[in-house]
GROMACS .gro file of C-alpha atoms in nm:
model
  192
    1MET     CA    1  -0.167  17.262  13.469
    2SER     CA    2  -0.185  16.983  13.214
    3ALA     CA    3  -0.220  16.619  13.313
    4ARG     CA    4   0.128  16.551  13.173
    5THR     CA    5   0.282  16.835  13.379
    6ALA     CA    6   0.104  16.714  13.693
    7ALA     CA    7   0.224  16.357  13.632
    8ALA     CA    8   0.582  16.476  13.582
    9ARG     CA    9   0.565  16.683  13.902
   10ASP     CA   10   0.429  16.382  14.094
   11ALA     CA   11   0.706  16.160  13.954
   12HIS     CA   12   0.972  16.412  14.062
   13ARG     CA   13   0.816  16.426  14.410
   14ALA     CA   14   0.819  16.046  14.430
   15PHE     CA   15   1.191  16.042  14.349
   16LEU     CA   16   1.252  16.273  14.647
   17ASP     CA   17   1.025  16.101  14.898
   18PRO     CA   18   1.232  15.889  15.140
   19ARG     CA   19   0.917  15.697  15.232
   20LEU     CA   20   0.914  15.565  14.873
   21LEU     CA   21   1.286  15.556  14.795
   22ASP     CA   22   1.382  15.395  15.126
   23SER     CA   23   1.057  15.240  15.245
   24GLU     CA   24   1.240  15.022  15.500
   25ASP     CA   25   1.422  15.329  15.641
   26GLU     CA   26   1.761  15.161  15.597
   27TYR     CA   27   1.957  15.464  15.472
   28VAL     CA   28   1.772  15.792  15.507
   29GLY     CA   29   1.664  15.782  15.871
   30TRP     CA   30   1.325  15.941  15.813
   31GLY     CA   31   1.131  15.717  16.051
   32GLY     CA   32   1.129  15.957  16.346
   33LEU     CA   33   1.030  16.263  16.145
   34PRO     CA   34   0.672  16.389  16.132
   35ASP     CA   35   0.517  16.399  15.784
   36ASP     CA   36   0.523  16.781  15.772
   37GLU     CA   37   0.901  16.783  15.830
   38ILE     CA   38   0.951  16.518  15.562
   39GLU     CA   39   0.742  16.729  15.322
   40HIS     CA   40   0.943  17.040  15.407
   41ALA     CA   41   1.275  16.859  15.356
   42MET     CA   42   1.141  16.731  15.023
   43ALA     CA   43   1.055  17.092  14.929
   44VAL     CA   44   1.421  17.185  14.992
   45MET     CA   45   1.535  16.893  14.776
   46ALA     CA   46   1.290  16.996  14.501
   47ALA     CA   47   1.421  17.354  14.511
   48MET     CA   48   1.776  17.221  14.479
   49ARG     CA   49   1.670  17.014  14.178
   50ARG     CA   50   1.511  17.322  14.016
   51TRP     CA   51   1.831  17.521  14.077
   52ARG     CA   52   2.049  17.243  13.934
   53GLU     CA   53   1.829  17.211  13.625
   54SER     CA   54   1.824  17.589  13.578
   55GLU     CA   55   2.203  17.607  13.614
   56GLN     CA   56   2.251  17.324  13.366
   57ARG     CA   57   2.023  17.493  13.110
   58SER     CA   58   2.201  17.823  13.158
   59SER     CA   59   2.546  17.667  13.130
   60GLU     CA   60   2.444  17.472  12.821
   61ALA     CA   61   2.303  17.788  12.661
   62SER     CA   62   2.631  17.971  12.726
   63ARG     CA   63   2.834  17.686  12.575
   64ARG     CA   64   2.606  17.676  12.269
   65TYR     CA   65   2.625  18.055  12.229
   66MET     CA   66   3.003  18.048  12.242
   67ARG     CA   67   3.022  17.711  12.058
   68LEU     CA   68   3.243  17.558  12.327
   69GLY     CA   69   3.255  17.251  12.546
   70GLU     CA   70   3.256  17.251  12.925
   71THR     CA   71   3.635  17.216  12.958
   72ASP     CA   72   3.685  17.494  12.703
   73MET     CA   73   3.458  17.721  12.909
   74ARG     CA   74   3.643  17.634  13.230
   75ALA     CA   75   3.972  17.722  13.062
   76LEU     CA   76   3.836  18.056  12.941
   77ARG     CA   77   3.694  18.144  13.284
   78TYR     CA   78   4.032  18.066  13.437
   79LEU     CA   79   4.212  18.279  13.179
   80ILE     CA   80   3.975  18.572  13.229
   81VAL     CA   81   4.010  18.564  13.607
   82GLU     CA   82   4.388  18.537  13.592
   83GLN     CA   83   4.411  18.819  13.336
   84ASN     CA   84   4.192  19.033  13.563
   85ARG     CA   85   4.444  18.957  13.839
   86LYS     CA   86   4.722  19.071  13.601
   87GLN     CA   87   4.875  18.721  13.597
   88VAL     CA   88   5.055  18.570  13.298
   89VAL     CA   89   4.908  18.228  13.218
   90THR     CA   90   5.096  17.949  13.041
   91ALA     CA   91   4.976  17.620  12.898
   92SER     CA   92   5.110  17.437  13.203
   93ASP     CA   93   4.910  17.668  13.433
   94ILE     CA   94   4.595  17.576  13.240
   95ALA     CA   95   4.679  17.204  13.251
   96HIS     CA   96   4.730  17.224  13.627
   97HIS     CA   97   4.409  17.420  13.684
   98LEU     CA   98   4.198  17.184  13.472
   99GLY     CA   99   4.374  16.866  13.587
  100ILE     CA  100   4.446  16.750  13.232
  101SER     CA  101   4.760  16.630  13.054
  102SER     CA  102   4.988  16.856  12.853
  103ALA     CA  103   4.878  16.678  12.534
  104SER     CA  104   4.511  16.745  12.614
  105THR     CA  105   4.598  17.105  12.696
  106THR     CA  106   4.769  17.149  12.359
  107LYS     CA  107   4.460  17.016  12.181
  108LEU     CA  108   4.237  17.241  12.389
  109LEU     CA  109   4.448  17.549  12.314
  110ASP     CA  110   4.466  17.462  11.943
  111ARG     CA  111   4.087  17.436  11.938
  112LEU     CA  112   4.042  17.766  12.123
  113ALA     CA  113   4.296  17.941  11.899
  114ALA     CA  114   4.132  17.807  11.582
  115GLY     CA  115   3.799  17.944  11.708
  116GLY     CA  116   3.951  18.285  11.773
  117HIS     CA  117   3.899  18.258  12.150
  118ILE     CA  118   4.263  18.283  12.262
  119GLU     CA  119   4.594  18.415  12.142
  120ARG     CA  120   4.939  18.276  12.212
  121ARG     CA  121   5.189  18.554  12.277
  122PRO     CA  122   5.553  18.565  12.381
  123HIS     CA  123   5.590  18.531  12.757
  124PRO     CA  124   5.707  18.863  12.905
  125VAL     CA  125   5.978  18.699  13.118
  126ASP     CA  126   6.039  18.340  13.004
  127ARG     CA  127   6.149  18.331  12.638
  128ARG     CA  128   6.083  17.955  12.624
  129ALA     CA  129   5.717  17.986  12.718
  130LEU     CA  130   5.408  18.136  12.559
  131ALA     CA  131   5.151  18.347  12.740
  132ILE     CA  132   4.790  18.250  12.671
  133VAL     CA  133   4.539  18.538  12.658
  134VAL     CA  134   4.168  18.558  12.586
  135SER     CA  135   4.080  18.742  12.266
  136PRO     CA  136   3.891  19.070  12.310
  137GLU     CA  137   3.589  18.929  12.123
  138THR     CA  138   3.565  18.626  12.351
  139ARG     CA  139   3.612  18.842  12.660
  140THR     CA  140   3.316  19.054  12.549
  141ALA     CA  141   3.101  18.749  12.470
  142ALA     CA  142   3.184  18.594  12.809
  143ARG     CA  143   3.095  18.917  12.987
  144GLU     CA  144   2.762  18.929  12.805
  145THR     CA  145   2.667  18.570  12.893
  146ILE     CA  146   2.851  18.441  13.199
  147GLY     CA  147   2.913  18.783  13.351
  148ARG     CA  148   2.549  18.887  13.352
  149ARG     CA  149   2.439  18.552  13.491
  150HIS     CA  150   2.697  18.576  13.769
  151ALA     CA  151   2.585  18.932  13.846
  152ARG     CA  152   2.223  18.818  13.888
  153ARG     CA  153   2.327  18.529  14.114
  154PHE     CA  154   2.553  18.754  14.320
  155ALA     CA  155   2.266  19.001  14.365
  156VAL     CA  156   2.047  18.722  14.507
  157ALA     CA  157   2.322  18.618  14.752
  158ALA     CA  158   2.396  18.979  14.848
  159ALA     CA  159   2.025  19.042  14.920
  160LEU     CA  160   2.030  18.779  15.196
  161THR     CA  161   2.098  18.885  15.552
  162ALA     CA  162   2.431  18.780  15.702
  163GLN     CA  163   2.251  18.516  15.908
  164GLU     CA  164   2.069  18.381  15.600
  165ARG     CA  165   2.400  18.360  15.411
  166GLU     CA  166   2.560  18.169  15.700
  167THR     CA  167   2.266  17.926  15.700
  168VAL     CA  168   2.294  17.871  15.323
  169ILE     CA  169   2.673  17.829  15.347
  170GLY     CA  170   2.637  17.576  15.628
  171PHE     CA  171   2.371  17.383  15.437
  172LEU     CA  172   2.570  17.371  15.113
  173ASP     CA  173   2.892  17.277  15.296
  174ALA     CA  174   2.707  16.994  15.473
  175LEU     CA  175   2.574  16.871  15.136
  176SER     CA  176   2.925  16.882  14.990
  177ALA     CA  177   3.059  16.684  15.284
  178ALA     CA  178   2.780  16.426  15.247
  179ASP     CA  179   2.858  16.387  14.876
  180ALA     CA  180   3.230  16.357  14.951
  181ILE     CA  181   3.156  16.058  15.175
  182ASP     CA  182   2.958  15.891  14.894
  183THR     CA  183   3.236  15.962  14.645
  184ALA     CA  184   3.497  15.803  14.872
  185VAL     CA  185   3.280  15.496  14.935
  186GLU     CA  186   3.204  15.454  14.563
  187ALA     CA  187   3.572  15.486  14.474
  188ASP     CA  188   3.654  15.195  14.705
  189ARG     CA  189   3.368  14.977  14.579
  190PRO     CA  190   3.455  14.714  14.316
  191GLN     CA  191   3.313  14.794  13.973
  192LEU     CA  192   3.027  14.584  13.843
   0.00000   0.00000   0.00000
């Protein structure tokens, strides 16, 4: 391991260590924990960081491969899932799913159509609406990138025992709840 790699690893560890981040023990509540438990909790946090960084790299690689932005990819995933469910998707369905305005949805769909990723077709029931479908080429590209990645992740989750999955689910749900509290507090805080 190079000196630079070791220094980077030590810096990442320092950012996770509550004894350094919260030396007065005002927020974390680490004071009653033995050092080995603190180290083990830090190992969990480090593993989460590695997963997040890996997921970000993978997501970015998929977006680069398909030459799309994050919202574009979310729209395509939604379209693929809904088409697999045999649902007809309209522009307003996409806007609702993504939480964006109709004007933003129109721009998004124009961009995806110009790139050959979607097609606008007559709606099978509502003559006033258009059905939005993923092009066969984009469906294949998504299956090759996102589909294979999802399959590998699913295999890891499926390999866990039922008890291990329940533990992971409980842990991730608790993290989500903790982040939701922070989000609510930050939303109420005056901006600097």
